[in-house]
mmCIF file of C-alpha atoms in Angstrom:
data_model
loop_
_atom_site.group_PDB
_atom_site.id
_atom_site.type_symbol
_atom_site.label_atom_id
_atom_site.label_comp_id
_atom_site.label_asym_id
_atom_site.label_seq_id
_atom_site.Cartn_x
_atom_site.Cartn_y
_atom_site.Cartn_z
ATOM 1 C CA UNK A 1 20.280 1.584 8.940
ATOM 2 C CA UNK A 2 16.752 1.286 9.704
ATOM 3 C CA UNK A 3 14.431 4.120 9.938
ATOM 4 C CA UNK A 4 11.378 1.798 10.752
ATOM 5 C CA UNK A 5 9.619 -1.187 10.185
ATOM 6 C CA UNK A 6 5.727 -1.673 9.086
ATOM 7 C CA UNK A 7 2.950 -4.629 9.095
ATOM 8 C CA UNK A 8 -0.230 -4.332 8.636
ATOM 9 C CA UNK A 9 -3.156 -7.140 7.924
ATOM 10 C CA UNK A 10 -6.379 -6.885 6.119
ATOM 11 C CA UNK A 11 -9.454 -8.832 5.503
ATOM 12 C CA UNK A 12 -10.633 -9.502 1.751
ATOM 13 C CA UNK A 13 -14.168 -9.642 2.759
ATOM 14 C CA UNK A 14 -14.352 -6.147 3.609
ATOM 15 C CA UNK A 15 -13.494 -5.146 0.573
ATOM 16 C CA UNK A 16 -15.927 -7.004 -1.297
ATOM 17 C CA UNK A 17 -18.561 -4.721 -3.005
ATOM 18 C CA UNK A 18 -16.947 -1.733 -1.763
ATOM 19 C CA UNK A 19 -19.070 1.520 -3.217
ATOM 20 C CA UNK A 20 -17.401 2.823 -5.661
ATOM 21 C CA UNK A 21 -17.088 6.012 -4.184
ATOM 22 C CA UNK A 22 -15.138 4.543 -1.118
ATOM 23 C CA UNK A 23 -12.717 2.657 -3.170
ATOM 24 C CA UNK A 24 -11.820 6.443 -5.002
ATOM 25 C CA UNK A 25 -10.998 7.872 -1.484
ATOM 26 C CA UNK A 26 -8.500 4.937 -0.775
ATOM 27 C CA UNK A 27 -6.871 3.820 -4.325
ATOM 28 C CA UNK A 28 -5.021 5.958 -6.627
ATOM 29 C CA UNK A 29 -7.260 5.629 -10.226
ATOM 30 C CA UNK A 30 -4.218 3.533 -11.830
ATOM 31 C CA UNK A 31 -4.740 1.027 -9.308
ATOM 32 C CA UNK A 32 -8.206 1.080 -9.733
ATOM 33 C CA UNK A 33 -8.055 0.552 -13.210
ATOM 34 C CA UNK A 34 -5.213 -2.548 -12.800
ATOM 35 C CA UNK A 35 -7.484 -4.639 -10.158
ATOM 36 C CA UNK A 36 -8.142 -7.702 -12.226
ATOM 37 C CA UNK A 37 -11.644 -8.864 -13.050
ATOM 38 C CA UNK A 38 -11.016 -11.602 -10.192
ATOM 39 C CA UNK A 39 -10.043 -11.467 -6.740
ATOM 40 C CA UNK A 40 -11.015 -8.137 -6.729
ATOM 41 C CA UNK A 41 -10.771 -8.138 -2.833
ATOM 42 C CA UNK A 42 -7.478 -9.235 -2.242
ATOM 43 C CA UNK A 43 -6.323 -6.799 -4.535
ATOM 44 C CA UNK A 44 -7.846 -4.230 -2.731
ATOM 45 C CA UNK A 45 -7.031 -5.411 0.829
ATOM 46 C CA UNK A 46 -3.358 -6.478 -0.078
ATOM 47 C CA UNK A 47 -2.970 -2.903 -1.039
ATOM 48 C CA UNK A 48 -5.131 -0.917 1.516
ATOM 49 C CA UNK A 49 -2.560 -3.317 4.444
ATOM 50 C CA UNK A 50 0.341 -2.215 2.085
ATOM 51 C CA UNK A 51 -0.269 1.828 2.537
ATOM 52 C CA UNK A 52 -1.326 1.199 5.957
ATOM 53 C CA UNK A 53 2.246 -0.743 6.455
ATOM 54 C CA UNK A 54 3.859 2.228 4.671
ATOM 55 C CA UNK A 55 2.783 4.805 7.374
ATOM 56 C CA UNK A 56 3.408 2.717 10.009
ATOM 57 C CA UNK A 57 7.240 2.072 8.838
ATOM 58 C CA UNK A 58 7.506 5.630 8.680
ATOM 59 C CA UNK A 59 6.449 6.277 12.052
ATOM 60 C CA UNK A 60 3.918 8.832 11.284
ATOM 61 C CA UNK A 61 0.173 6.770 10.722
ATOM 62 C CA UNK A 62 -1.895 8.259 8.049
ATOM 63 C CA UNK A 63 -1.112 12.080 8.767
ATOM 64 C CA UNK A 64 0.310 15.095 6.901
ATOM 65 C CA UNK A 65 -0.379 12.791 3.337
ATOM 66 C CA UNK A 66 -3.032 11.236 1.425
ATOM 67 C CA UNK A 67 -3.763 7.455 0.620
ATOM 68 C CA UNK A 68 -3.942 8.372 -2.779
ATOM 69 C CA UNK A 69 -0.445 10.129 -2.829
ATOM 70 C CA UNK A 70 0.457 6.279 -2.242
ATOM 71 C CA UNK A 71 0.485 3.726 -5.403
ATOM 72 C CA UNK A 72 0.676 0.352 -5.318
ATOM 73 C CA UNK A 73 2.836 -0.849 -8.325
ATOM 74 C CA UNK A 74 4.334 -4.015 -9.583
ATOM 75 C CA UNK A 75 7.509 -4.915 -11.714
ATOM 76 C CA UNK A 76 7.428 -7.408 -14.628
ATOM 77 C CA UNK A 77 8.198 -10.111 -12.282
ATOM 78 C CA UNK A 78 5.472 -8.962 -10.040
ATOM 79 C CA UNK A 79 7.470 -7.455 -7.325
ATOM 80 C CA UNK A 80 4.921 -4.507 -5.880
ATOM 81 C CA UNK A 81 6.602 -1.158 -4.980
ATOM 82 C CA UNK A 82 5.346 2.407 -4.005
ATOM 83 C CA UNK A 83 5.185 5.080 -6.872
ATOM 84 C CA UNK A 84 4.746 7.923 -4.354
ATOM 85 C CA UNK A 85 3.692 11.586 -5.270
ATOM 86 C CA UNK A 86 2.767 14.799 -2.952
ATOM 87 C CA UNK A 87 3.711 14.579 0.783
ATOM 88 C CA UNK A 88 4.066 11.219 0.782
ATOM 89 C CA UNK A 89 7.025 11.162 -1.557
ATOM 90 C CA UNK A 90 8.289 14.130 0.962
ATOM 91 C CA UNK A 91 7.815 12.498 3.834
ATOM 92 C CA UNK A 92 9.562 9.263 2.360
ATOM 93 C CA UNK A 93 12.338 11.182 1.287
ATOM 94 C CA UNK A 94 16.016 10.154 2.033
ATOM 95 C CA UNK A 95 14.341 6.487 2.546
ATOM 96 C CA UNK A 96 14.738 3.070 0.180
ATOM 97 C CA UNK A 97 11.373 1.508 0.609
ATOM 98 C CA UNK A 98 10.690 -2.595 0.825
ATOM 99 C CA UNK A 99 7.700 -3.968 0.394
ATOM 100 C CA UNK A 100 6.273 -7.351 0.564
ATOM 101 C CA UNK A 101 2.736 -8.729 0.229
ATOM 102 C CA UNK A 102 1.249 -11.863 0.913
ATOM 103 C CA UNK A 103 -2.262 -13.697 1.083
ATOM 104 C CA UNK A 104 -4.378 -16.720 1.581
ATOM 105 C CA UNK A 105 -7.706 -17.663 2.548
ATOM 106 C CA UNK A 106 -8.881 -14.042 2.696
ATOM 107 C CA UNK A 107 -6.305 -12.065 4.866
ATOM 108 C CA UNK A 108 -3.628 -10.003 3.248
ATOM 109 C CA UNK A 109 -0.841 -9.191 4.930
ATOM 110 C CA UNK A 110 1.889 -6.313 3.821
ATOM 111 C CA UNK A 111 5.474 -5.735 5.073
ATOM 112 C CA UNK A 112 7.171 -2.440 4.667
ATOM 113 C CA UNK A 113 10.963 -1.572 5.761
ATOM 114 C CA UNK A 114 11.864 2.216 5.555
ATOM 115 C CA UNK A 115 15.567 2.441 5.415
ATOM 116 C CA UNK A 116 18.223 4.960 5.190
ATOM 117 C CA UNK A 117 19.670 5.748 1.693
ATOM 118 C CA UNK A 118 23.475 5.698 1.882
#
């Protein structure tokens, strides 16, 4: 059953030449460290929409947790999934987790479904 459903969109631009110091207060350090050397901003956006998407599918917006309890991951294929640590692995708990990202021409978009483990 579902427990909620998340979307969130993003613009690339405004992540271009972020200060470095804003970009620690959003992003975990491993995904700073994995942004490739080029499109830098969709990276960025993609997964700002994705965390964003995440709180929203749980129903509780950015409270009681951290952005940087969230990490944006990928599989060898390239499927992106949450690694999530401190309250928001609490507040996740119970939950199977979905996500999807897309983008194009500077927006990135990110789907989350929260569902209820059997």
């Amino acid at each position: 059953m579902i427990h909620g459903i998340g979307v969130d969109v993003a613009l690339a631009p405004r992540f271009e030449e972020m200060e470095e110091s804003l970009l620690e207060k959003m992003f975990t350090e491993k995904e700073i460290i994995n942004a490739p050397s080029s499109r830098q901003s969709e990276y960025f956006a993609s997964r700002f929409a994705a965390k964003e998407a995440f709180a929203k599918a749980l129903g509780t917006g950015i409270r009681g947790f951290s952005l940087l309890d969230i990490t944006i991951e990928e599989n060898e294929a390239g499927k992106p999934y949450f690694a999530l640590s401190g309250r928001a692995a609490d507040a996740a708990a119970g939950l199977k987790l979905n996500l999807s990202i897309s983008h194009d021409g500077g927006i990135c978009i990110a789907m989350v479904t929260a569902e209820y483990e059997k």
